Tab-separated table of C-alpha atoms and ligand atoms in Angstrom:
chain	number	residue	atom	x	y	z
A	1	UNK	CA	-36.795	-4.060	4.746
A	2	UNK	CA	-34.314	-1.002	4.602
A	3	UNK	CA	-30.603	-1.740	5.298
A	4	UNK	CA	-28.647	-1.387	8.023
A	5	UNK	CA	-26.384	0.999	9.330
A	6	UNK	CA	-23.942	1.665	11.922
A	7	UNK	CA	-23.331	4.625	12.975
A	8	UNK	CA	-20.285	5.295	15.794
A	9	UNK	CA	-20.046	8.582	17.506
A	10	UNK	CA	-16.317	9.307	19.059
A	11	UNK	CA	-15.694	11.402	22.202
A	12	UNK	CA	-15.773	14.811	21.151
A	13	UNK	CA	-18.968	14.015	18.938
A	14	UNK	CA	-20.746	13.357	22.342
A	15	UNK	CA	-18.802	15.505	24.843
A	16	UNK	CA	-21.357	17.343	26.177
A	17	UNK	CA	-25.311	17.380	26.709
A	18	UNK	CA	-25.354	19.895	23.630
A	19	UNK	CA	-23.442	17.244	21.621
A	20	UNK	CA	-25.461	14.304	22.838
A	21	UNK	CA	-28.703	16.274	21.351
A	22	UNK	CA	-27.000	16.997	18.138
A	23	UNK	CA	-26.029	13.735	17.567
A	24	UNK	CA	-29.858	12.493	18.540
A	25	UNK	CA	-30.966	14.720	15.407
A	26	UNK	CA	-27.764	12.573	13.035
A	27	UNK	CA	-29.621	9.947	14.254
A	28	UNK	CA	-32.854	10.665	14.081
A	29	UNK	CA	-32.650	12.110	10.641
A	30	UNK	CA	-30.753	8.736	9.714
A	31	UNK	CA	-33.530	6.195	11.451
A	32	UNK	CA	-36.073	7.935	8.327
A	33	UNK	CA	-34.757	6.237	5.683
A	34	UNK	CA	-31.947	3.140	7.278
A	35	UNK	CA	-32.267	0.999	10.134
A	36	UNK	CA	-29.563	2.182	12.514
A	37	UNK	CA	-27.205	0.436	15.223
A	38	UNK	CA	-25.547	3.046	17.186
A	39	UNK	CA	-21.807	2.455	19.011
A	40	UNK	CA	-20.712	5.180	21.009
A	41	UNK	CA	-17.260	6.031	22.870
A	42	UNK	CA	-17.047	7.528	26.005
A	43	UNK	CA	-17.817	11.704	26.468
A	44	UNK	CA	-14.392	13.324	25.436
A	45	UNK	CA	-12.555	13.705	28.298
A	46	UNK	CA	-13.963	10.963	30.658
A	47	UNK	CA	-11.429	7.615	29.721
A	48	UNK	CA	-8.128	9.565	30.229
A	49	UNK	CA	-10.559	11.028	33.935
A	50	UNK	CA	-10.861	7.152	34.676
A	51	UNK	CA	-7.239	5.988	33.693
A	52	UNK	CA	-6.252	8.717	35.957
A	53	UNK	CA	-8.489	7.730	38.810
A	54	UNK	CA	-7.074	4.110	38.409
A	55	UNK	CA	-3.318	5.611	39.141
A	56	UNK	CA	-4.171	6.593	42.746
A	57	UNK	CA	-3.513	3.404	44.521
A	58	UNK	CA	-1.108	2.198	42.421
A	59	UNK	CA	1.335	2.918	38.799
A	60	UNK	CA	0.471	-0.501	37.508
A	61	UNK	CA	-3.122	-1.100	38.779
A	62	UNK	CA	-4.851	-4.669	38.657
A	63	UNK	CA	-5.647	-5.497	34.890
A	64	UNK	CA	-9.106	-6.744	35.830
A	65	UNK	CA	-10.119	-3.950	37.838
A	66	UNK	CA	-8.568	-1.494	35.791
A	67	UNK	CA	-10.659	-2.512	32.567
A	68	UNK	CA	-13.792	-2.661	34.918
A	69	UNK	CA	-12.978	1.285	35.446
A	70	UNK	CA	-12.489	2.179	32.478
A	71	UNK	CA	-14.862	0.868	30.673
A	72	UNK	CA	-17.597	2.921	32.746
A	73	UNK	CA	-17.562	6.077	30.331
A	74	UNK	CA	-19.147	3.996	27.320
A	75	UNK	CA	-22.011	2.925	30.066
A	76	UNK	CA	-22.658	6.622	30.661
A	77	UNK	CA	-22.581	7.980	27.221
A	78	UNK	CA	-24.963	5.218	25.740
A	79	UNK	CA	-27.361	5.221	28.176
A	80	UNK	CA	-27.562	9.317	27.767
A	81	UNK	CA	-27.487	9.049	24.194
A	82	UNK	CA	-30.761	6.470	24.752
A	83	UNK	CA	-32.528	9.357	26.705
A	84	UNK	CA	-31.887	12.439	24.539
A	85	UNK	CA	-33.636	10.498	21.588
A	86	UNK	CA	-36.573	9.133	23.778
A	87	UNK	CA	-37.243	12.857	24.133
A	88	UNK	CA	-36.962	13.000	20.152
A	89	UNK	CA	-39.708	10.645	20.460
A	90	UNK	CA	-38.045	7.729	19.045
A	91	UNK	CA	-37.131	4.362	20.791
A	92	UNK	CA	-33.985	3.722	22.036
A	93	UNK	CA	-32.295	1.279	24.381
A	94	UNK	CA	-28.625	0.886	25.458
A	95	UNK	CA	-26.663	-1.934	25.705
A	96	UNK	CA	-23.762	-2.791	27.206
A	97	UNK	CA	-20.959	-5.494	25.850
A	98	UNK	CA	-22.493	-8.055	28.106
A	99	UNK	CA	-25.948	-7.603	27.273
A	100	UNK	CA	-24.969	-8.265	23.461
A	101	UNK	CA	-21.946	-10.829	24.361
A	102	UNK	CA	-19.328	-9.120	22.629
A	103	UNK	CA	-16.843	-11.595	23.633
A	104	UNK	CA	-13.464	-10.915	23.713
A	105	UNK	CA	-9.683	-12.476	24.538
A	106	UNK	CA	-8.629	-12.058	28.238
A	107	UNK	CA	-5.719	-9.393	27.540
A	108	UNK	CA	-7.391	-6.834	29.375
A	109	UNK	CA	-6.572	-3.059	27.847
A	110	UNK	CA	-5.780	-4.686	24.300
A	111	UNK	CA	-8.613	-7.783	24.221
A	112	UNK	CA	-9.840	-8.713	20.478
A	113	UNK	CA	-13.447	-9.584	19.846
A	114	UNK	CA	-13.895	-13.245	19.175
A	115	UNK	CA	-17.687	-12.455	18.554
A	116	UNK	CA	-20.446	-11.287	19.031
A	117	UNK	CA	-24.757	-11.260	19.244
A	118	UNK	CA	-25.637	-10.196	16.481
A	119	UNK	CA	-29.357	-11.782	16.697
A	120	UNK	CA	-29.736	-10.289	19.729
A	121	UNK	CA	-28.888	-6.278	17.590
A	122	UNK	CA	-30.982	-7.595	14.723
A	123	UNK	CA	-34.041	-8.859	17.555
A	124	UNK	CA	-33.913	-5.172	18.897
A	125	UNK	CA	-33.943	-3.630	15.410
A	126	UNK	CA	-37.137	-5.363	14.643
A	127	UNK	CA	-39.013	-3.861	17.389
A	128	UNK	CA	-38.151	-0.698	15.525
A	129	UNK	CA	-35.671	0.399	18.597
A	130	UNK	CA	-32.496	1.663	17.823
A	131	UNK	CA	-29.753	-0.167	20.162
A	132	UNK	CA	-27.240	2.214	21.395
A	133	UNK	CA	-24.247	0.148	21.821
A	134	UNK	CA	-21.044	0.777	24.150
A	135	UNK	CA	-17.960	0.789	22.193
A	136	UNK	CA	-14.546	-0.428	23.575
A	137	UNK	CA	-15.467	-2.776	25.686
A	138	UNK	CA	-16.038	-6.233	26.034
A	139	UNK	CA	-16.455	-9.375	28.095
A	140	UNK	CA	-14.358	-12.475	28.622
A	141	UNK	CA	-15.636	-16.361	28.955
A	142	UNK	CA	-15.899	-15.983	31.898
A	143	UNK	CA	-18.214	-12.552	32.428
A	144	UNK	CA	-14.764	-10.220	33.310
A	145	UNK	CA	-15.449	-6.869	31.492
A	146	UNK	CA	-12.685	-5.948	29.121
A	147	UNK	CA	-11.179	-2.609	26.929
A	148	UNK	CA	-9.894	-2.949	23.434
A	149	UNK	CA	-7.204	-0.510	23.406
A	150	UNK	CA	-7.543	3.375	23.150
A	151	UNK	CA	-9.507	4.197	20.134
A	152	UNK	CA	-11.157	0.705	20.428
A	153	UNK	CA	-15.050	2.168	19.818
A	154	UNK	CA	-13.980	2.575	15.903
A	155	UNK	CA	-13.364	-1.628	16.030
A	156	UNK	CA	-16.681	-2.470	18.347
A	157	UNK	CA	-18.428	-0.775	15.883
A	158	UNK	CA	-16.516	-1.884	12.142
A	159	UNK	CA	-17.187	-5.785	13.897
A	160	UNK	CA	-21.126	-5.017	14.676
A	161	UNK	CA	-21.034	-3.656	11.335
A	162	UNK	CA	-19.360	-7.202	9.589
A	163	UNK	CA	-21.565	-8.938	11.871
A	164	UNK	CA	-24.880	-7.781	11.650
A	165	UNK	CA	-24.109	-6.976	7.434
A	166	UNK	CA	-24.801	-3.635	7.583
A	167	UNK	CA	-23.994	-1.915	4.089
A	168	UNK	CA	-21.862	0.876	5.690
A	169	UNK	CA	-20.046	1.997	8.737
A	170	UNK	CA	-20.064	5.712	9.472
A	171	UNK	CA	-17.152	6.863	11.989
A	172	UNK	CA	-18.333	9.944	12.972
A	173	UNK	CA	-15.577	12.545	14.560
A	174	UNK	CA	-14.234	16.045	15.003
A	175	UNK	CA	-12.326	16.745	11.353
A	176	UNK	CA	-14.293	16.045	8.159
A	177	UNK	CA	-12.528	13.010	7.274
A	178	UNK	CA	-8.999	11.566	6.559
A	179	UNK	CA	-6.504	14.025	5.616
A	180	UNK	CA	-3.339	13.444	4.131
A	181	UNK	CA	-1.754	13.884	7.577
A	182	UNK	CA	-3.169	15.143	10.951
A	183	UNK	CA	-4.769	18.495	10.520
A	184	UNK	CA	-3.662	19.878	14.513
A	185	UNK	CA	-0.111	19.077	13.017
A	186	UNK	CA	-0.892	20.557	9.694
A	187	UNK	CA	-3.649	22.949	9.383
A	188	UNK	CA	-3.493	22.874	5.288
A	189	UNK	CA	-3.923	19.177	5.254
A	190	UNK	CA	-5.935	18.356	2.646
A	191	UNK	CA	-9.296	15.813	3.169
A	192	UNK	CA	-9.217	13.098	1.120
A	193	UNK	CA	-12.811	11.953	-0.555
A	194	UNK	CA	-11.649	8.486	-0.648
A	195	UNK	CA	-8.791	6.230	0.413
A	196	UNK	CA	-7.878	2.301	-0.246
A	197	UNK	CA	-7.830	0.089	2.527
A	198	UNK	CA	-4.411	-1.006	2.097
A	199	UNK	CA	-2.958	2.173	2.679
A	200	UNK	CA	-5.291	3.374	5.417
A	201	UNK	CA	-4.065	0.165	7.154
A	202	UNK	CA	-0.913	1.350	6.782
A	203	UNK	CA	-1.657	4.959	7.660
A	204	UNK	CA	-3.815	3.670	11.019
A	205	UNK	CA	-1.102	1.319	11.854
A	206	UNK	CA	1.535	4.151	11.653
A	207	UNK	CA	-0.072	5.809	14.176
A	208	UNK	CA	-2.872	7.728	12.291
A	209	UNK	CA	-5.489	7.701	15.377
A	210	UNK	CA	-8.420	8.812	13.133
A	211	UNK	CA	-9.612	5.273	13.197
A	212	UNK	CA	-8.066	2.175	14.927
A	213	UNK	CA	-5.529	-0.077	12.860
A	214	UNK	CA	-7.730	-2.553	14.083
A	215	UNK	CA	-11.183	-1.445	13.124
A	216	UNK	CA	-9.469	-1.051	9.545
A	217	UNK	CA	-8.156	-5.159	9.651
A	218	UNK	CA	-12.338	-6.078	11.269
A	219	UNK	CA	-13.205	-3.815	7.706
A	220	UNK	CA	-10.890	-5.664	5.283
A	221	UNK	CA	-11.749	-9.110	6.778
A	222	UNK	CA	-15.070	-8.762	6.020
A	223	UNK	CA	-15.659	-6.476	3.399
A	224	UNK	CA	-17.381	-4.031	5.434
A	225	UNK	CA	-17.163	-0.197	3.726
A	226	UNK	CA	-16.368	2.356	6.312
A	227	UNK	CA	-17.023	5.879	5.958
A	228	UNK	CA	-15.221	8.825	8.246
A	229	UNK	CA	-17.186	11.868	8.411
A	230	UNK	CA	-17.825	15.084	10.825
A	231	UNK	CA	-20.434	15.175	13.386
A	232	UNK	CA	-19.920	18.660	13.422
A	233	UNK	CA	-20.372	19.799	9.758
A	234	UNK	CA	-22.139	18.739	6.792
A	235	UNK	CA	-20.465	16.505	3.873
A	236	UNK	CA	-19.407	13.222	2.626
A	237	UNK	CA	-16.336	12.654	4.299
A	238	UNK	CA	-14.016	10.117	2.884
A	239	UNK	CA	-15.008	6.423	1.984
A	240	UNK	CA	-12.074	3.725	2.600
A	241	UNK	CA	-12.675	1.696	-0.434
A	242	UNK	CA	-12.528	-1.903	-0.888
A	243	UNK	CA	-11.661	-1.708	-4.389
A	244	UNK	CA	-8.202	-0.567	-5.788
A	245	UNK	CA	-9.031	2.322	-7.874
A	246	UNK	CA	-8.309	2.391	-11.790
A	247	UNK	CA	-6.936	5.807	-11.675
A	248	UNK	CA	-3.577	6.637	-11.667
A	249	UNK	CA	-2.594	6.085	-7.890
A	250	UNK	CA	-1.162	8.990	-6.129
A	251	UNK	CA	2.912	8.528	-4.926
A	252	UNK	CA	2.199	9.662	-1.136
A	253	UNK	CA	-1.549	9.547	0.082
A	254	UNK	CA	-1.010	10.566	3.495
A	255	UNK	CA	1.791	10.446	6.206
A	256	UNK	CA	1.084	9.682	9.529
A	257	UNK	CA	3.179	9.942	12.881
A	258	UNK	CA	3.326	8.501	16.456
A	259	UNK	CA	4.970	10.003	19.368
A	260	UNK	CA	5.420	7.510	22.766
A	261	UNK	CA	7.777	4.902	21.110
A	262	UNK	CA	10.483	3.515	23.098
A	263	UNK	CA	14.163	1.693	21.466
A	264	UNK	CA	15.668	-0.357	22.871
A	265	UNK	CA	19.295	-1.626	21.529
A	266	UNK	CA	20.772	-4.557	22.726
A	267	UNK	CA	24.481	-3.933	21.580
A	268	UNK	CA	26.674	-6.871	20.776
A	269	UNK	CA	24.273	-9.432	20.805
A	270	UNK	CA	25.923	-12.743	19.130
A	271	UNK	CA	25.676	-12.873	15.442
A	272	UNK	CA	23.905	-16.563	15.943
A	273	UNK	CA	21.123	-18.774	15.154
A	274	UNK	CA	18.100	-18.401	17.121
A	275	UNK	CA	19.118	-14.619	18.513
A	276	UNK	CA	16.488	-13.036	17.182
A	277	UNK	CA	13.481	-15.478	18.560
A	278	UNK	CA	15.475	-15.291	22.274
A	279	UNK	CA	14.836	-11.706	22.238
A	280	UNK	CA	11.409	-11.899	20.522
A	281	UNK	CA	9.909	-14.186	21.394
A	282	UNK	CA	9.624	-13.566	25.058
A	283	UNK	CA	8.331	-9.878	24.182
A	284	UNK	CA	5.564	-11.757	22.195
A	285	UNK	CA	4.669	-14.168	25.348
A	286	UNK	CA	4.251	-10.867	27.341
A	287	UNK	CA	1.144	-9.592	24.885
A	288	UNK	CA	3.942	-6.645	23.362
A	289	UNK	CA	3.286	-6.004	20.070
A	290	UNK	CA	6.401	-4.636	18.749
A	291	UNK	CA	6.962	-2.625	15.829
A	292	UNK	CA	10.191	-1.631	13.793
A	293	UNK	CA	13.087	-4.308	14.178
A	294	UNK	CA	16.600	-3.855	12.683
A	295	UNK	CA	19.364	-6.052	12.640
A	296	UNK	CA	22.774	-5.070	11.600
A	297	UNK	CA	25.494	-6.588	9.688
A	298	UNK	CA	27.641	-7.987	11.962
A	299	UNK	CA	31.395	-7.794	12.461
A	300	UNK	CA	33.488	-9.974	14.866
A	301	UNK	CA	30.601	-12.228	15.029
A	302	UNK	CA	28.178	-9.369	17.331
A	303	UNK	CA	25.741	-7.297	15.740
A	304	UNK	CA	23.219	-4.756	17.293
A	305	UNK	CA	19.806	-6.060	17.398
A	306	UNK	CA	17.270	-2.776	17.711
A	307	UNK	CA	13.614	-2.630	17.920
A	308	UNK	CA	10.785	-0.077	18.968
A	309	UNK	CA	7.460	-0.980	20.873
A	310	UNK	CA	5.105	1.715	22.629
A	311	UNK	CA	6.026	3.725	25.576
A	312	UNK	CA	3.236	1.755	27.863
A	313	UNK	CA	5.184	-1.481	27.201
A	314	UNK	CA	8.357	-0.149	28.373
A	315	UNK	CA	8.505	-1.692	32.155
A	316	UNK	CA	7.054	-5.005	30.408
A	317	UNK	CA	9.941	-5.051	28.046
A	318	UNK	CA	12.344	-3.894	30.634
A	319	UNK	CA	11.807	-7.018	32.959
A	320	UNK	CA	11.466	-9.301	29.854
A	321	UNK	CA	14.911	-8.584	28.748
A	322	UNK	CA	15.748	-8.501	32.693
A	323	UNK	CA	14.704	-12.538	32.580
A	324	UNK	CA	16.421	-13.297	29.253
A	325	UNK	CA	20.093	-12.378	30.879
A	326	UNK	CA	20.858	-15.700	31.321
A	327	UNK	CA	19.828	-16.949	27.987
A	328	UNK	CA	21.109	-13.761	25.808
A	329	UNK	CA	24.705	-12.271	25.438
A	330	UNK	CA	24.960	-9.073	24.932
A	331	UNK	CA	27.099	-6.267	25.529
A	332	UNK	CA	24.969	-3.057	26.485
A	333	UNK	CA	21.050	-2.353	26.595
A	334	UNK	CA	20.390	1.126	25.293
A	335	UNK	CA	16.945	2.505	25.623
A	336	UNK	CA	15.916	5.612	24.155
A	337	UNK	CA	12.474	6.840	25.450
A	338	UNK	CA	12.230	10.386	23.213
A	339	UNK	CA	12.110	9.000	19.803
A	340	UNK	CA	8.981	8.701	17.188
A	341	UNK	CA	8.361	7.628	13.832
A	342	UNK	CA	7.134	9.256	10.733
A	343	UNK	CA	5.431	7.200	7.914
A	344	UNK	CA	4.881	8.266	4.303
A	345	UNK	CA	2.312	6.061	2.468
A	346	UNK	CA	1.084	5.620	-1.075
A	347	UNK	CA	-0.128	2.754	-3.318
A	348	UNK	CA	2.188	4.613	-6.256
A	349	UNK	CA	5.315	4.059	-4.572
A	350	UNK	CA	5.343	0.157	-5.587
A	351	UNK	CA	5.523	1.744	-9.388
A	352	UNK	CA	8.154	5.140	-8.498
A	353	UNK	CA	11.372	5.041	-7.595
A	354	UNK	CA	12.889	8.021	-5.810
A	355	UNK	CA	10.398	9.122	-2.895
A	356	UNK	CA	12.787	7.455	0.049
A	357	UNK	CA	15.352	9.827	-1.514
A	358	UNK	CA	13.324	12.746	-1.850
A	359	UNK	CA	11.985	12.244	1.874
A	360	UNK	CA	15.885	12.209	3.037
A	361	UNK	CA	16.581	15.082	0.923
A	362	UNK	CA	13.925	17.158	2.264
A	363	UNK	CA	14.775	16.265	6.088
A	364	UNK	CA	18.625	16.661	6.293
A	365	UNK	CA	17.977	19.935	4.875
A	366	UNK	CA	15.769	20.771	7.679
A	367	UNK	CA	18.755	19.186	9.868
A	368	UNK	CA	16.692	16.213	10.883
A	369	UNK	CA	18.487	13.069	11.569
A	370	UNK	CA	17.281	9.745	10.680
A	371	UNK	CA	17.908	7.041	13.371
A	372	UNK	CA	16.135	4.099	11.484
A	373	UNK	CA	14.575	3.611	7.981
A	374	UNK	CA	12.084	0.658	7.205
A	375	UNK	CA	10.358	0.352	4.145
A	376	UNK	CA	7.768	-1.500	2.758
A	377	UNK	CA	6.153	-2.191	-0.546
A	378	UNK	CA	3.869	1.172	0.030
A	379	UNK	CA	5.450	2.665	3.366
A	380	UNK	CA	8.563	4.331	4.405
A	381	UNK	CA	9.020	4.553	8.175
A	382	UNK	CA	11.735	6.878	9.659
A	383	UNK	CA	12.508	6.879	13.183
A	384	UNK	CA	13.953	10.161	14.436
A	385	UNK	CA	13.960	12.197	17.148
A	386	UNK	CA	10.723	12.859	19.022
A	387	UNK	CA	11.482	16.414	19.783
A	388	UNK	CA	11.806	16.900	15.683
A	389	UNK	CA	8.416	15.019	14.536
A	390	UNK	CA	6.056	17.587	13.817
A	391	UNK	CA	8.571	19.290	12.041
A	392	UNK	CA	9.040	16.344	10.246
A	393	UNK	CA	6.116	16.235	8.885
A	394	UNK	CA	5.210	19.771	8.109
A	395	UNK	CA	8.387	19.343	5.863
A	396	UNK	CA	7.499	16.289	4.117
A	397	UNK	CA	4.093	17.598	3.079
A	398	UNK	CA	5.311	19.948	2.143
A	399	UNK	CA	8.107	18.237	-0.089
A	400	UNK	CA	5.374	15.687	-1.587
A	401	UNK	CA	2.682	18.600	-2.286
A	402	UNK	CA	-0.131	16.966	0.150
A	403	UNK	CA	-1.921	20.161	-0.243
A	404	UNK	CA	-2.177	20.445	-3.518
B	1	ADP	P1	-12.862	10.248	18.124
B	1	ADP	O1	-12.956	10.700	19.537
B	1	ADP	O2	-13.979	10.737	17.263
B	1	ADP	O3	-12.644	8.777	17.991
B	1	ADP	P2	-10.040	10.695	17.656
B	1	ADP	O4	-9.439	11.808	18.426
B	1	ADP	O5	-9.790	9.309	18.110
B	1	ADP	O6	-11.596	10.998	17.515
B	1	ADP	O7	-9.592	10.797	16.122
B	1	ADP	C1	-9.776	12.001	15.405
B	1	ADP	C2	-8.483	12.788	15.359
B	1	ADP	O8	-7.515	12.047	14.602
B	1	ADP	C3	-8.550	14.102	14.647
B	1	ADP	O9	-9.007	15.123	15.485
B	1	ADP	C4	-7.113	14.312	14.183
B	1	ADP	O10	-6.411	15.174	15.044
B	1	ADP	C5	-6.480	12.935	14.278
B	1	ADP	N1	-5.863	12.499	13.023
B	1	ADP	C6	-4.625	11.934	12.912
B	1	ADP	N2	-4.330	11.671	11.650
B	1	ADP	C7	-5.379	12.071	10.910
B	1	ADP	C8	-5.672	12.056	9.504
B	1	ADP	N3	-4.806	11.567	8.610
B	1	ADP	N4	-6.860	12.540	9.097
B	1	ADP	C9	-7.748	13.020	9.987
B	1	ADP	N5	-7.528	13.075	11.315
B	1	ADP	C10	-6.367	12.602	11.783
B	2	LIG	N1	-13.185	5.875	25.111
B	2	LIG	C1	-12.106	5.087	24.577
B	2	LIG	C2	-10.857	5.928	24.427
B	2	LIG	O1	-10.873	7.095	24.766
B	2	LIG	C3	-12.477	4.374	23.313
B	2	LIG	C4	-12.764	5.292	22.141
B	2	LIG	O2	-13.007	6.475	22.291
B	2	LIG	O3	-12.748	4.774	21.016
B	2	LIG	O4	-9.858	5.430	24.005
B	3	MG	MG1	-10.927	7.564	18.192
């Protein structure tokens, strides 16, 4: 029996009846020589249309009803997909996330898969059908449909992928692969032919939206090797390898940004046991996930306690902190809403000194101020301002010779 493959087609790759067709020939051509499982997003355009439409009645509409919304464009865009390669001649059904019990958590907007059908994929393979899966969404215990975040097809399709063992996972998008930093920001980015999983977790979790942090984690779990590529143009893309390559490893791979951060300070906290989980903990209760935290040295016995989350936790985090008054001193809650964060990542910076201070260098003589640094073993995250970001990077990939 020939292997398996999935194949997942993003929003631009199926914005439009011409697309849909072109991908039914990627498809088509694929089916001659690999059993394929398509997942498909929603037509480019049509989530942001629905998240929109949800915002009439109200800013913070019902979670249920709101996932039940959006969720719609993957319904559309499978079930079109299904009809432009019946004309191809070939057989084709669609699926939705209930009809293959992709179960997920209840958080609606950011639900994980728990699991998922895969007999019932592998059952329609054997009739020689490809299934045309909807990506991003899911199902609870209980029937409710839920989303997996924006950018959530990439993870429906990496977990049908661990789950049914295919042998690869194609992503297929607008750019030709994974560049060493956004192309829109930098047009002489240069496309990488392959990448390690370590530091394209880093790179997706930094805010890299060619493929979702989490789809990258559903990969690395299960050993499942995911290839990005075009839909629009011919070639290999770039593989994101399981195995640490031999070669010598490049200082900076990529750097990736993220605009739509939020900091909040909470000046003069006390400099005591259990500070720390007051704050956090709470924000952890309320399903935030949150990202850089700082604490500094204290003097008098108060410190500042800092840390960022995304901008469409902000109210969340707002009343959180509202309901810890009681059990938290502190002296003053600064929030800064027009800040973002630039990431440089590279496997050779566990074995190089000198690339934080090269990265400074580089910025304060472009007169960008640093608000926060955090580092890891093979990251370096800067928070600045957000006004300055794509600056920011321009320079930096500039400084580390990305397009060389
Ligand atoms: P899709 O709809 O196919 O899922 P996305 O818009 O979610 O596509 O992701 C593709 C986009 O990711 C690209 O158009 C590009 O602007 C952006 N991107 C950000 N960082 C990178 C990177 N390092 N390499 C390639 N693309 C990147
Ligand atoms: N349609 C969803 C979104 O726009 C999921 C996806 O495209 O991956 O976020
Ligand atoms: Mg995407």
């Amino acid at each position: 029996m020939s292997e398996i493959i999935v194949q997942k087609f993003g929003g631009t790759s199926v914005g439009s009846v011409e697309r849909i067709d072109a991908v039914a020939d990627i498809i088509k051509n694929a089916s001659q020589s690999n059993k394929i499982v398509v997942v498909v997003s929603a037509m480019a355009g049509e989530t942001n249309k629905l998240v929109n439409l949800a915002k009439n009645f109200s800013e913070n509409p019902n979670k249920r009803e709101f996932d039940a919304l959006v969720a719609t464009g993957e319904t559309i865009s499978s079930a079109l997909l299904a009809m432009a390669l019946h004309s191809k001649g070939l057989k084709a059904k669609s699926y939705s996330a209930s009809q293959i019990s992709m179960r997920t958590t209840d958080s609606f907007s950011k639900a994980r898969i728990l699991d998922v059908d895969a007999k019932k994929i592998l059952e329609v393979l054997e009739e020689d059908t490809i299934p045309i899966i909807t990506g991003f969404q899911g199902i609870t215990e209980t029937g409710d449909v839920t989303t997996l975040g924006r950018g959530g097809s990439d993870t429906t399709a990496v977990a049908i992928a661990a789950q049914v063992k295919a042998k690869r996972c194609d992503i297929y998008t607008d750019v030709d692969g994974i560049f060493t930093t956004d192309p829109k920001i930098v047009p002489n980015a240069k496309k990488l032919d392959s990448i390690t999983m370590e530091e394209m977790l880093e790179l997706a979790g930094q805010g890299a939206k060619v493929i979702q942090t989490r789809a990258v984690e559903f990969a690395n779990k299960y050993n499942v090797p995911v290839r990005v590529l075009s839909s629009f143009n011919n070639g290999n893309g770039t593989l994101i390898s399981l195995k640490e390559d031999t070669m010598e490893n490049a200082l900076v791979s990529g750097i990736a940004s993220q605009k739509n951060q939020v900091k909040f300070t909470l000046h003069g906290v006390g400099d005591i046991p259990g500070t720390a989980f007051k704050i956090l903990g709470p924000i952890s209760d309320a399903d935030v996930e949150v990202d850089v935290i700082v604490q500094n040295v204290s003097v008098d016995g108060k410190t500042d306690f800092t840390f960022t989350v995304s901008s469409e936790d902000q109210e969340t985090v707002n009343s959180v902190i509202e309901d810890i008054k009681e059990d938290v001193e502190y002296r003053d809650l600064i929030v800064n809403s027009d800040i973002a964060k630039v990431s440089l990542v590279g496997v050779g910076m566990r074995s190089q000194a000198g690339v934080a201070s090269r990265a400074f260098k580089a910025l304060s003589e472009k007169d960008v101020n640093i608000q926060i640094i955090c580092t890891s073993e093979i990251k370096i995250t800067m928070v600045i301002d957000e006004s300055l970001v794509d600056k920011a990077v321009q320079v930096l990939h500039e400084e580390f010779e990305l397009d060389k």
